[in-house]
Structure formats: structure tokens, C-alpha cells
Tab-separated table of C-alpha atoms in Angstrom:
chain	number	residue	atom	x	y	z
A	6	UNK	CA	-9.342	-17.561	8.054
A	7	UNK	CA	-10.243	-16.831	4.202
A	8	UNK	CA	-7.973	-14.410	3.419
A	9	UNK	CA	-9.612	-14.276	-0.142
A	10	UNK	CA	-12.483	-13.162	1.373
A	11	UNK	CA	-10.905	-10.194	3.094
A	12	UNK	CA	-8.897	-8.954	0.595
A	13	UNK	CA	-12.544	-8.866	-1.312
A	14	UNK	CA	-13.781	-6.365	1.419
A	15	UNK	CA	-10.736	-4.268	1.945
A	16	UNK	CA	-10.431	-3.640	-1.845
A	17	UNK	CA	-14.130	-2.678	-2.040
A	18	UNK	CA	-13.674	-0.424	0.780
A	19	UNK	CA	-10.568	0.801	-0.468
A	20	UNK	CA	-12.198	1.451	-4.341
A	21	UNK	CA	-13.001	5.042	-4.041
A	22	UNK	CA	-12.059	7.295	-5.990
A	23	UNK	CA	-8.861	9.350	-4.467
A	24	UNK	CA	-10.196	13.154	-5.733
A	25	UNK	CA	-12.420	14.111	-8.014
A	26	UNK	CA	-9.951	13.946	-10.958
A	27	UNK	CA	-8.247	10.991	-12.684
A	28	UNK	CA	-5.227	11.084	-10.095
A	29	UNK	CA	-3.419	8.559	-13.026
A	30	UNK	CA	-3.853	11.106	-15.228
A	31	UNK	CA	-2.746	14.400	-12.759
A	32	UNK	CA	0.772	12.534	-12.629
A	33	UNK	CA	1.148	10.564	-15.617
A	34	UNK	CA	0.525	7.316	-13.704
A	35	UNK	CA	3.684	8.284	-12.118
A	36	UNK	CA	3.282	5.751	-9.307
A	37	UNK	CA	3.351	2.559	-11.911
A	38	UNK	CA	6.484	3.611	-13.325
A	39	UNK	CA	9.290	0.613	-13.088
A	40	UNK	CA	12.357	2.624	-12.788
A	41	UNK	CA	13.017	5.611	-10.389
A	42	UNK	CA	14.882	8.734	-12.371
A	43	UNK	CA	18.371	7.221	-11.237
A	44	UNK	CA	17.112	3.950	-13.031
A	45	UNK	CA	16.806	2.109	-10.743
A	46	UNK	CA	13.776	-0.942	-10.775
A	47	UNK	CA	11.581	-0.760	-8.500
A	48	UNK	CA	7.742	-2.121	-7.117
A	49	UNK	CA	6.182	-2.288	-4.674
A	50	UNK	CA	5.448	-4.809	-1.698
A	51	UNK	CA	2.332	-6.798	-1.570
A	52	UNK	CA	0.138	-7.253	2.194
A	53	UNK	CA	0.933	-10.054	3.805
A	54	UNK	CA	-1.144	-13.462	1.668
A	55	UNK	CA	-2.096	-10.680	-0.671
A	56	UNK	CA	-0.480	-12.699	-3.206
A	57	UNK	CA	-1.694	-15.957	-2.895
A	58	UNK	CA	-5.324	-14.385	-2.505
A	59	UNK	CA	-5.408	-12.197	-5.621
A	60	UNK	CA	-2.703	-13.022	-8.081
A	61	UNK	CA	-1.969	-16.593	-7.165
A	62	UNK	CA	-3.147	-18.711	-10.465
A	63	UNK	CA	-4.691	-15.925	-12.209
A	64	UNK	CA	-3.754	-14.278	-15.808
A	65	UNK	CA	-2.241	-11.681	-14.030
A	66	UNK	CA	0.340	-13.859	-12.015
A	67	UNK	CA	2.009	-13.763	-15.747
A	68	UNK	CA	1.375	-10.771	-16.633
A	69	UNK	CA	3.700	-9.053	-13.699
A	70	UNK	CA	6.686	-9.950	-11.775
A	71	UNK	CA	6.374	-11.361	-8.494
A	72	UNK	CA	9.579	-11.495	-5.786
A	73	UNK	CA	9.337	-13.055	-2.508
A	74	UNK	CA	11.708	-11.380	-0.222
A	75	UNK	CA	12.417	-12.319	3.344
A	76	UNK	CA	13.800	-10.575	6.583
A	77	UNK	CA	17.340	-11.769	5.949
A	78	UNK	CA	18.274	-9.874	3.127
A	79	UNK	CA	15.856	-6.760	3.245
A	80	UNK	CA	13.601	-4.427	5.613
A	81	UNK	CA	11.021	-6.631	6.929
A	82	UNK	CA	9.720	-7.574	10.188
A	83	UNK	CA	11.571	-10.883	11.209
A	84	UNK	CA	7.759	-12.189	12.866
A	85	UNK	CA	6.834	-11.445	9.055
A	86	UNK	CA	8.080	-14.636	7.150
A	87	UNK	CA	8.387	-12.864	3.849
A	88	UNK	CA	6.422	-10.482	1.782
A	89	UNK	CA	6.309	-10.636	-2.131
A	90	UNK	CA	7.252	-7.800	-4.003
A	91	UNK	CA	5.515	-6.788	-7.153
A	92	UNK	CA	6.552	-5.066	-10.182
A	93	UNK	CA	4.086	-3.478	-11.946
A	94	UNK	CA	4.513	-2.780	-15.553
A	95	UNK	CA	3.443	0.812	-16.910
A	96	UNK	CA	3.753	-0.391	-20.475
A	97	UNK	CA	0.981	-2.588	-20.103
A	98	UNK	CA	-1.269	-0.238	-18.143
A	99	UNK	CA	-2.787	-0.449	-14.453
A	100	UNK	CA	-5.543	-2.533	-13.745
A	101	UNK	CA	-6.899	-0.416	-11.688
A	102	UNK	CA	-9.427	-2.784	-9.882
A	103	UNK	CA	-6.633	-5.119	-9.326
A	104	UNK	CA	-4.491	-2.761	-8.048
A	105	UNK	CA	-2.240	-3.921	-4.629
A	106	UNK	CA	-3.209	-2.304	-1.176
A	107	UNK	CA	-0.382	-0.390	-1.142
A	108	UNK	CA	-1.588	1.521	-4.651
A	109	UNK	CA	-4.816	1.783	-3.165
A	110	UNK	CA	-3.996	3.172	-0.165
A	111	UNK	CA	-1.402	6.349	-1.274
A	112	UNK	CA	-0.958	8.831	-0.233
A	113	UNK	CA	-1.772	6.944	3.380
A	114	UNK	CA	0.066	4.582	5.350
A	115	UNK	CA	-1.497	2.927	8.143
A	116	UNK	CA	0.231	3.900	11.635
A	117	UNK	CA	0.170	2.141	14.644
A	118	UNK	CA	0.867	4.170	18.446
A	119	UNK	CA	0.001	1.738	20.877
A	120	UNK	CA	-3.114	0.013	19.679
A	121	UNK	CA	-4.765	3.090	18.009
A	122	UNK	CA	-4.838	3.057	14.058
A	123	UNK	CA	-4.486	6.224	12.462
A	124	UNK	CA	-3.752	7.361	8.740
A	125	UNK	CA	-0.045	9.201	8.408
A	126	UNK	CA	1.415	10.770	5.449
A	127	UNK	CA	5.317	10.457	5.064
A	128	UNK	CA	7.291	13.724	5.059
A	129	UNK	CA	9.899	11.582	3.275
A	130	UNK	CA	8.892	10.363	-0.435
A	131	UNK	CA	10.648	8.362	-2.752
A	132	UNK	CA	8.434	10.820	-5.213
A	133	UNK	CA	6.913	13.810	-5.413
A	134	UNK	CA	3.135	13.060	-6.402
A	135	UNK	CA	0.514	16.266	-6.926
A	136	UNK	CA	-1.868	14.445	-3.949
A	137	UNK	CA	0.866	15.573	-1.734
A	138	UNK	CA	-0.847	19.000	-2.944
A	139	UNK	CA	-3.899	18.590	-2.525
A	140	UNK	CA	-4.838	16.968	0.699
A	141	UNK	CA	-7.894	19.618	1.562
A	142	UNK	CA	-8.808	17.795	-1.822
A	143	UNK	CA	-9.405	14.080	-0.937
A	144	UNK	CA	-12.673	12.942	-0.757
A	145	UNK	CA	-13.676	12.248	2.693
A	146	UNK	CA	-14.994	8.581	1.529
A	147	UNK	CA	-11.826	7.736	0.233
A	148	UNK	CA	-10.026	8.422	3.536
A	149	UNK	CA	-12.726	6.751	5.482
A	150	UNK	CA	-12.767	3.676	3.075
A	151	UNK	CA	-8.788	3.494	3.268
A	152	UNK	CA	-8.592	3.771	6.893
A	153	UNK	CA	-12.351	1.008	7.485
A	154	UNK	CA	-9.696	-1.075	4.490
A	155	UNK	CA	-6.533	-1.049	7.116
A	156	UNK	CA	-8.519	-1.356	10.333
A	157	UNK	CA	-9.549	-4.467	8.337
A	158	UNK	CA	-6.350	-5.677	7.044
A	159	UNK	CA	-5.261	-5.765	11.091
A	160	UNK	CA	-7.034	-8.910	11.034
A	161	UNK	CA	-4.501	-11.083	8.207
A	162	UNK	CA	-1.547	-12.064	10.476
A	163	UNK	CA	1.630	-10.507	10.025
A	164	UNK	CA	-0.157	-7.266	9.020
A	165	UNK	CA	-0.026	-5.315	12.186
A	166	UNK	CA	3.456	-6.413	13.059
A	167	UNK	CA	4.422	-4.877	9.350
A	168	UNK	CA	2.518	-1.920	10.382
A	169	UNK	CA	3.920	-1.741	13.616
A	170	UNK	CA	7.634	-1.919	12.450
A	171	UNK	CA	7.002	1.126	9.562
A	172	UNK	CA	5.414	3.022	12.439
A	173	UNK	CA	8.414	2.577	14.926
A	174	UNK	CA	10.590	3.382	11.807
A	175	UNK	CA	8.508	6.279	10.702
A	176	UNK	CA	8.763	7.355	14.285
A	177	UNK	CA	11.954	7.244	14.744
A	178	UNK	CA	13.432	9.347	12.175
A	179	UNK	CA	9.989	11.680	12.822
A	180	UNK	CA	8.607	10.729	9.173
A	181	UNK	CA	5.450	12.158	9.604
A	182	UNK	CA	4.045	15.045	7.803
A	183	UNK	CA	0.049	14.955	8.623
A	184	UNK	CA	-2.155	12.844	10.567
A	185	UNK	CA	-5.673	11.625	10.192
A	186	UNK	CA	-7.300	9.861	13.368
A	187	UNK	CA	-10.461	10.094	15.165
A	188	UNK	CA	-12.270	7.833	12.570
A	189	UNK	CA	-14.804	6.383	15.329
């Protein structure tokens, strides 16, 4: 499978642009900050071969701070072998295009019931961004190209086992504050 390759369509799908404003600029580029108010460092995890398909032996693999992080010592599916976590660095700026699926994706997280796909928005944040706002806002081909990106992404292994264990999390502790489904 060339992961390369799909990473190439689900960040073209996933390129549009979140509202008609500069969202960076609404917030301050609050989401490429490195430290939360507490000070604490933090990132934020890569797809599954994310890594080795877009930052792997590029400039950028200098440029930022890569982690690989496995199920024994933090929250990840133990069928997921590790994920790498990245640190962004808000000194330096975003490259936008470059940008992990994760970034791309906000304020949606893919969420699995069964085998249906659908687009959920967590009631729980670890910050308060102005999209959370203005959701009657979004443009309607960013929400399609995000969810067309994640029905895509189901296809890298390990991906819908990660999905599946944030959506039995998310579930769990009833995480949810707004779904979008019924994309076909």
C-alpha cells in the first residue's frame, strides 16, 4: 500500500479552507502553541505512517520535534504499535500545507459506531477555540472534504482501530457535543 500516496489525497481533500476568515488569525494560531497556560509542552499525535510519509527525510523532519510513543506508557490502542507525536513550533510559524491530519481536521474528530463514520465534536477541550462558535459558519466543503479525508484515512492500518478506541472513549464518558453524519 503507498501510504505516500494517500496521505497526498487526504491532505488535498482535507485543504479547504475551515470558514471564510483566516481561522490562524481569529485565535492567534492558538492551536500551534507549545505550552498549555499551566506550561505544560504539548503536540500533537501524528496518523498512523503519517510520519514516515510526510516528514520522514525532509527539511522539516529538523525543523520540529518528533516522539514516538507506544501503548505501554501512554493512551494508545495496543493493535496500534506506536504513533509519533509532533511538536509544532509557533515561533517558527505553521506550514500550513504541511500541516498534520489532526490540524487539518479541528474542530472534527472522526467517530466510529459500528461501521458508520461520522464527524463528532468533543464537548471536552483541552482549549477553547472561536470555531467552537461558529459551527453554522463552516463551509460545507470543508466538512465534506474532512469527513471524504477520514473515510479515506480508514484505509492506512491502525487508523480505524485508533478511531475506534477515541470513539469508545469519547463514548464512554458521553464526550460528544454535535454530530455530523449522513455524508452519502
Amino acid at each position: 500500500m503507498d501510504y505516500r500516496e494517500i496521505y497526498k489525497r487526504v491532505y488535498a481533500y482535507m485543504s479547504e479552507k475551515v470558514i471564510d476568515e483566516d481561522c490562524g488569525l481569529l485565535c492567534n494560531s492558538h492551536c500551534c502553541r507549545n505550552f498549555t497556560q499551566d506550561g505544560e509542552e504539548i503536540g500533537i499525535y501524528l496518523m498512523p505512517f503519517e510520519y514516515e510519509s510526510v516528514y520522514k527525510d525532509t527539511p522539516l523532519e529538523e525543523r520540529f520535534r518528533f516522539e514516538k510513543h507506544t501503548s505501554k506508557h501512554y493512551y494508545i490502542p495496543p493493535k496500534v504499535k506506536y504513533l509519533y507525536y509532533f511538536h509544532c513550533n509557533k515561533e517558527d510559524g505553521c506550514i500550513r500545507d504541511l500541516r498534520p491530519i489532526q490540524c487539518r481536521s479541528y474542530p472534527f474528530e472522526p467517530h466510529l459506531d459500528g461501521n458508520k463514520l461520522s464527524l463528532v465534536v468533543e464537548r471536552e477541550q483541552i482549549h477553547q477555540c472561536p470555531l467552537l462558535d461558529k459551527m453554522d459558519e463552516l463551509r460545507k466543503e470543508f466538512v465534506e472534504g474532512i469527513y471524504q479525508g477520514w473515510k479515506l484515512m480508514l484505509e492506512v492500518p491502525g487508523v480505524k482501530e485508533l478511531i475506534q478506541y477515541d470513539s469508545d472513549i469519547r463514548k464512554k464518558h458521553k464526550n460528544i457535543r454535535y454530530i455530523m453524519g449522513d455524508f452519502e
